[in-house]
Coordinates of C-alpha atoms and ligand atoms in Angstrom, one line a residue:
X1 CA 72.7 -161.1 55.4
X2 CA 70.5 -162.4 52.6
X3 CA 67.6 -160.3 51.3
X4 CA 65.0 -160.3 48.5
X5 CA 65.3 -156.9 47.0
X6 CA 63.1 -154.8 44.7
X7 CA 65.3 -152.6 42.5
X8 CA 62.5 -151.1 40.4
X9 CA 58.7 -151.4 40.6
X10 CA 57.3 -153.9 38.2
X11 CA 60.3 -156.1 38.3
X12 CA 60.8 -159.4 40.3
X13 CA 62.6 -159.4 43.6
X14 CA 66.2 -160.5 43.4
X15 CA 68.2 -162.4 46.1
X16 CA 71.2 -160.5 47.2
X17 CA 73.9 -160.9 49.8
X18 CA 74.9 -157.8 51.8
X19 CA 77.0 -157.0 54.8
X20 CA 74.9 -157.4 58.0
X21 CA 73.3 -154.0 58.8
X22 CA 74.3 -152.3 62.1
X23 CA 71.8 -150.6 64.4
X24 CA 72.3 -146.9 65.1
X25 CA 71.3 -145.1 68.3
X26 CA 67.8 -146.1 69.3
X27 CA 67.7 -149.0 66.9
X28 CA 67.8 -152.8 67.2
X29 CA 68.8 -155.5 64.7
X30 CA 66.5 -158.5 64.4
X31 CA 67.3 -161.9 63.1
X32 CA 64.2 -162.6 61.1
X33 CA 62.5 -166.0 61.5
X34 CA 59.2 -165.3 59.7
X35 CA 57.8 -162.4 57.6
X36 CA 54.2 -162.3 56.3
X37 CA 53.4 -161.3 52.8
X38 CA 50.8 -158.5 52.8
X39 CA 48.8 -157.1 49.9
X40 CA 50.6 -153.8 50.5
X41 CA 53.8 -155.5 49.5
X42 CA 52.2 -156.2 46.1
X43 CA 51.2 -152.5 45.8
X44 CA 54.9 -151.6 46.5
X45 CA 56.2 -154.2 44.0
X46 CA 53.7 -153.2 41.3
X47 CA 54.5 -149.5 41.7
X48 CA 51.0 -148.6 43.0
X49 CA 52.4 -146.6 45.9
X50 CA 54.4 -143.5 45.3
X51 CA 58.1 -142.9 46.1
X52 CA 59.3 -146.1 47.7
X53 CA 62.9 -146.2 48.9
X54 CA 64.8 -148.0 46.1
X55 CA 66.2 -150.5 46.2
X56 CA 63.9 -151.7 49.0
X57 CA 63.5 -154.9 50.9
X58 CA 59.7 -155.4 51.3
X59 CA 58.0 -157.0 54.2
X60 CA 56.3 -155.5 57.3
X61 CA 54.9 -158.5 59.2
X62 CA 58.2 -159.5 60.8
X63 CA 58.8 -161.9 63.7
X64 CA 62.3 -162.6 65.0
X65 CA 64.8 -162.2 67.8
X66 CA 66.9 -159.2 68.6
X67 CA 70.6 -160.1 67.9
X68 CA 72.2 -156.6 68.3
X69 CA 71.2 -153.4 69.9
X70 CA 72.3 -149.8 69.4
X71 CA 72.7 -147.3 72.2
X72 CA 69.7 -145.8 74.1
X73 CA 67.3 -148.6 73.3
X74 CA 65.3 -148.6 76.5
X75 CA 63.7 -151.8 77.6
X76 CA 64.6 -154.1 74.7
X77 CA 67.5 -156.6 75.0
X78 CA 69.4 -159.1 72.9
X79 CA 67.5 -162.4 72.6
X80 CA 64.0 -160.9 73.0
X81 CA 61.3 -162.2 70.6
X82 CA 59.8 -159.2 68.8
X83 CA 57.4 -158.1 66.1
X84 CA 58.1 -155.3 63.6
X85 CA 55.0 -153.7 62.0
X86 CA 54.4 -151.4 59.1
X87 CA 54.7 -148.2 61.2
X88 CA 58.5 -147.9 61.3
X89 CA 58.9 -144.4 62.7
X90 CA 57.0 -141.2 63.2
X91 CA 58.2 -137.6 63.7
X92 CA 56.7 -137.1 67.2
X93 CA 56.0 -133.3 66.6
X94 CA 53.6 -132.8 63.7
X95 CA 50.0 -132.0 64.7
X96 CA 48.9 -135.7 64.1
X97 CA 51.6 -137.1 66.4
X98 CA 50.8 -134.5 69.0
X99 CA 47.1 -135.4 68.8
X100 CA 47.8 -139.1 69.4
X101 CA 47.1 -139.9 65.7
X102 CA 50.6 -141.0 64.8
X103 CA 49.1 -143.2 62.1
X104 CA 48.6 -140.0 60.1
X105 CA 52.1 -138.5 60.8
X106 CA 53.3 -136.0 58.2
X107 CA 56.9 -137.5 58.2
X108 CA 56.5 -141.3 58.8
X109 CA 58.8 -144.1 57.8
X110 CA 57.1 -147.4 56.8
X111 CA 58.8 -150.8 57.1
X112 CA 59.3 -152.5 53.7
X113 CA 58.3 -149.3 51.8
X114 CA 60.4 -146.3 53.0
X115 CA 62.8 -148.3 55.2
X116 CA 64.1 -151.9 54.6
X117 CA 61.8 -154.7 55.8
X118 CA 61.7 -158.3 56.6
X119 CA 62.1 -160.3 53.3
X120 CA 65.6 -160.8 54.7
X121 CA 67.7 -162.7 57.2
X122 CA 68.2 -159.5 59.2
X123 CA 66.4 -156.1 59.6
X124 CA 67.2 -153.0 61.6
X125 CA 64.2 -151.2 63.2
X126 CA 63.6 -148.2 65.4
X127 CA 63.3 -149.7 68.9
X128 CA 60.4 -147.5 69.8
X129 CA 58.2 -149.0 67.2
X130 CA 59.0 -152.7 67.9
X131 CA 56.5 -154.8 69.8
X132 CA 57.8 -157.2 72.5
X133 CA 56.2 -160.6 72.0
X134 CA 55.8 -163.5 74.4
X135 CA 59.1 -165.4 74.8
X136 CA 57.7 -168.5 73.1
X137 CA 55.1 -168.9 70.3
X138 CA 54.7 -170.0 66.7
X139 CA 56.6 -167.3 64.7
X140 CA 55.0 -168.3 61.4
X141 CA 51.5 -168.1 62.9
X142 CA 52.3 -164.8 64.6
X143 CA 53.6 -163.0 61.5
X144 CA 50.3 -162.2 59.8
X145 CA 49.1 -160.5 63.1
X146 CA 51.7 -157.7 62.5
X147 CA 49.7 -156.1 59.7
X148 CA 46.6 -158.1 58.7
X149 CA 45.8 -158.4 62.4
X150 CA 46.8 -154.9 63.5
X151 CA 45.4 -152.9 60.7
X152 CA 42.4 -155.3 60.6
X153 CA 41.9 -154.4 64.3
X154 CA 42.0 -150.7 63.6
X155 CA 39.5 -151.1 60.8
X156 CA 37.2 -153.1 63.1
X157 CA 37.3 -150.4 65.7
X158 CA 36.5 -147.8 63.1
X159 CA 33.5 -149.9 61.9
X160 CA 31.9 -149.3 65.3
X161 CA 30.1 -151.8 67.4
X162 CA 27.3 -152.9 65.1
X163 CA 26.1 -156.5 65.5
X164 CA 25.9 -157.4 61.8
X165 CA 29.3 -156.9 60.2
X166 CA 30.2 -157.5 56.6
X167 CA 33.7 -158.3 55.5
X168 CA 34.4 -157.8 51.8
X169 CA 37.4 -159.8 50.6
X170 CA 38.1 -162.8 52.7
X171 CA 41.9 -162.9 52.8
X172 CA 44.6 -162.6 55.5
X173 CA 43.0 -159.6 57.4
X174 CA 39.4 -160.8 57.2
X175 CA 40.3 -164.3 58.4
X176 CA 41.7 -162.8 61.6
X177 CA 39.1 -160.1 62.1
X178 CA 36.2 -162.6 61.6
X179 CA 37.5 -164.4 64.6
X180 CA 37.8 -161.2 66.7
X181 CA 34.3 -160.2 65.6
X182 CA 32.9 -163.6 66.5
X183 CA 34.6 -163.4 69.9
X184 CA 32.9 -160.0 70.4
X185 CA 29.6 -161.7 69.8
X186 CA 28.9 -160.2 66.4
X187 CA 27.4 -161.8 63.3
X188 CA 29.9 -162.0 60.5
X189 CA 28.8 -161.9 56.8
X190 CA 31.7 -162.8 54.5
X191 CA 31.9 -161.7 50.9
X192 CA 34.3 -163.4 48.5
X193 CA 34.8 -163.2 44.8
X194 CA 31.7 -164.6 43.0
X195 CA 31.8 -168.4 42.9
X196 CA 34.7 -168.8 45.3
X197 CA 33.2 -171.8 47.1
X198 CA 36.4 -172.7 48.9
X199 CA 36.7 -169.1 50.2
X200 CA 33.1 -169.2 51.4
X201 CA 33.6 -172.5 53.1
X202 CA 36.8 -171.2 54.8
X203 CA 34.8 -168.1 56.1
X204 CA 32.1 -170.4 57.5
X205 CA 34.7 -172.6 59.2
X206 CA 35.9 -169.4 61.0
X207 CA 32.4 -168.7 62.3
X208 CA 30.8 -166.5 59.6
X209 CA 27.0 -166.9 59.8
X210 CA 26.7 -166.3 56.1
X211 CA 29.2 -166.4 53.2
X212 CA 28.5 -165.5 49.6
X213 CA 29.8 -163.7 46.5
X214 CA 30.2 -159.9 46.7
X215 CA 27.5 -159.7 44.0
X216 CA 25.0 -161.2 46.4
X217 CA 22.9 -159.4 48.9
X218 CA 23.2 -160.7 52.5
X219 CA 20.1 -162.3 54.1
X220 CA 20.0 -159.5 56.7
X221 CA 20.9 -155.8 56.7
X222 CA 24.5 -155.0 57.8
X223 CA 25.2 -152.5 60.5
X224 CA 28.7 -151.9 59.2
X225 CA 31.1 -153.3 56.6
X226 CA 34.8 -153.4 56.1
X227 CA 36.3 -153.6 52.6
X228 CA 39.6 -155.4 52.5
X229 CA 39.7 -156.2 48.8
X230 CA 41.4 -153.4 46.7
X231 CA 38.3 -153.0 44.5
X232 CA 36.6 -149.6 44.3
X233 CA 33.4 -151.1 42.9
X234 CA 32.8 -152.7 46.3
X235 CA 32.2 -149.3 47.9
X236 CA 28.7 -148.8 46.3
X237 CA 28.0 -152.5 46.8
X238 CA 28.7 -152.3 50.5
X239 CA 26.8 -149.0 50.9
X240 CA 23.8 -150.7 49.4
X241 CA 24.1 -153.5 52.0
X242 CA 24.3 -151.4 55.2
X243 CA 21.3 -150.1 57.0
X244 CA 20.5 -146.4 57.6
X245 CA 23.2 -144.8 59.8
X246 CA 25.6 -147.7 58.9
X247 CA 29.2 -147.3 58.2
X248 CA 31.5 -148.6 55.5
X249 CA 35.3 -148.8 56.2
X250 CA 37.9 -149.0 53.4
X251 CA 40.8 -150.8 55.0
X252 CA 43.3 -151.0 52.1
X253 CA 46.2 -148.6 51.3
X254 CA 45.3 -148.7 47.7
X255 CA 42.1 -149.3 45.8
X256 CA 40.9 -149.1 42.2
X257 CA 38.7 -146.1 41.4
X258 CA 35.3 -146.0 43.0
X259 CA 32.6 -145.9 40.3
X260 CA 30.1 -143.1 40.6
X261 CA 27.0 -144.0 42.5
X262 CA 23.6 -142.4 43.3
X263 CA 23.6 -140.2 46.4
X264 CA 20.6 -142.2 47.7
X265 CA 22.8 -145.1 48.8
X266 CA 24.9 -142.8 51.0
X267 CA 22.0 -140.7 52.2
X268 CA 20.3 -141.5 55.6
X269 CA 23.5 -140.9 57.5
X270 CA 25.5 -143.8 56.1
X271 CA 29.2 -143.1 56.5
X272 CA 32.2 -144.0 54.3
X273 CA 35.7 -143.8 55.9
X274 CA 39.1 -145.1 55.2
X275 CA 41.7 -146.5 57.6
X276 CA 45.4 -145.5 57.3
X277 CA 48.3 -147.3 59.0
X278 CA 48.3 -148.1 62.7
X279 CA 49.3 -146.5 66.0
X280 CA 51.4 -148.3 68.6
X281 CA 48.4 -148.2 70.9
X282 CA 46.4 -150.3 68.3
X283 CA 49.2 -152.8 68.6
X284 CA 49.2 -153.0 72.4
X285 CA 45.4 -153.4 72.4
X286 CA 45.5 -156.1 69.7
X287 CA 48.3 -158.2 71.1
X288 CA 46.5 -158.1 74.4
X289 CA 43.3 -159.5 72.9
X290 CA 45.0 -162.2 70.7
X291 CA 45.3 -164.8 73.4
X292 CA 41.9 -163.9 75.0
X293 CA 40.1 -164.2 71.7
X294 CA 41.9 -167.4 70.8
X295 CA 43.0 -166.1 67.4
X296 CA 44.4 -168.9 65.1
X297 CA 45.9 -167.9 61.8
X298 CA 45.9 -170.0 58.7
X299 CA 49.3 -169.7 56.9
X300 CA 51.0 -171.0 53.8
X301 CA 54.8 -171.1 54.3
X302 CA 57.4 -170.2 51.6
X303 CA 61.2 -170.2 51.8
X304 CA 62.7 -166.7 51.5
X305 CA 63.9 -167.4 47.9
X306 CA 60.4 -168.1 46.8
X307 CA 59.1 -164.6 47.8
X308 CA 58.2 -163.9 44.1
X309 CA 56.0 -167.0 44.1
X310 CA 54.3 -166.0 47.3
X311 CA 53.5 -162.5 45.8
X312 CA 52.1 -164.0 42.6
X313 CA 50.0 -166.5 44.5
X314 CA 48.6 -163.6 46.6
X315 CA 48.0 -161.6 43.4
X316 CA 46.1 -164.5 41.8
X317 CA 44.0 -165.3 44.8
X318 CA 45.5 -168.7 45.2
X319 CA 45.9 -168.5 49.0
X320 CA 43.7 -169.3 51.9
X321 CA 44.7 -167.2 54.9
X322 CA 48.2 -165.6 54.7
X323 CA 51.5 -166.3 53.0
X324 CA 54.5 -166.3 55.2
X325 CA 58.2 -166.3 54.3
X326 CA 60.1 -168.6 56.6
X327 CA 63.8 -168.0 57.3
Ligands
ZN1 ZN1 54.4 -136.8 63.0
ZN2 ZN1 50.4 -154.8 55.4

């Protein structure tokens, strides 16, 4: 197999050749055809997340076909088209797993962080955490759904059902969730970096009723807001934009420090919550609604060997939609 490997945080990924991995009991091996590049990969590569497995193959928005199965794999079979998400494994017995909140498991494994991911020709996954996908479909267009879509969906559920929803940071997740929110009949207010006219035009093309810089006040009060950009200063900004009783959801795995802010912008029963990871149930719900909502993703393809370029384009905000490595 070929893989782009991170040996130490802060370094570039290196292309390596390795023997093809073999699936153990309960695992499948997948021949990767596309793997999305998520902001979380940047946090892994930049050393902003603690204790990655090293060396690690990043990537957790994986689409491919099963080419080998271990024993006791249940309903999956060789040749099936599947998706592999961030949630790679949970323990099944901690209090969170027992309460149906496996996203908060005390002993999880995460694809592309604590087990090898999809910046590679092949990947091995725990079969119980793999999503079966329709037999045919556009693998590149599907890849961003595996995290930007799934965790975006979880963040949208946590935001509640308010009509006016603000999306701060209009990247891979927001461009999918804006379409879901429009399909649900909501008004989408898109916030980009100040002066990002192209990003604002992109948001309007996807149905946003208003798009502006995150330093601008929206023309109407928001019922809820989701912050996708890893920028702590957006927390007080979003709290100021939501109405009494409104909710602000922080959807990223990592964020710069939140500056201090006056209690008055949280008062009147505004709520501030974060989203962590996903459950398999989130995935089932989301893949069920994708065709009904007519979700179309905007992608920029890169060959596997250009993974470092894809990461730096994401870091520098040079992307519209999502970067996807194509095998
Ligand atoms: Zn657990
Ligand atoms: Zn992700």
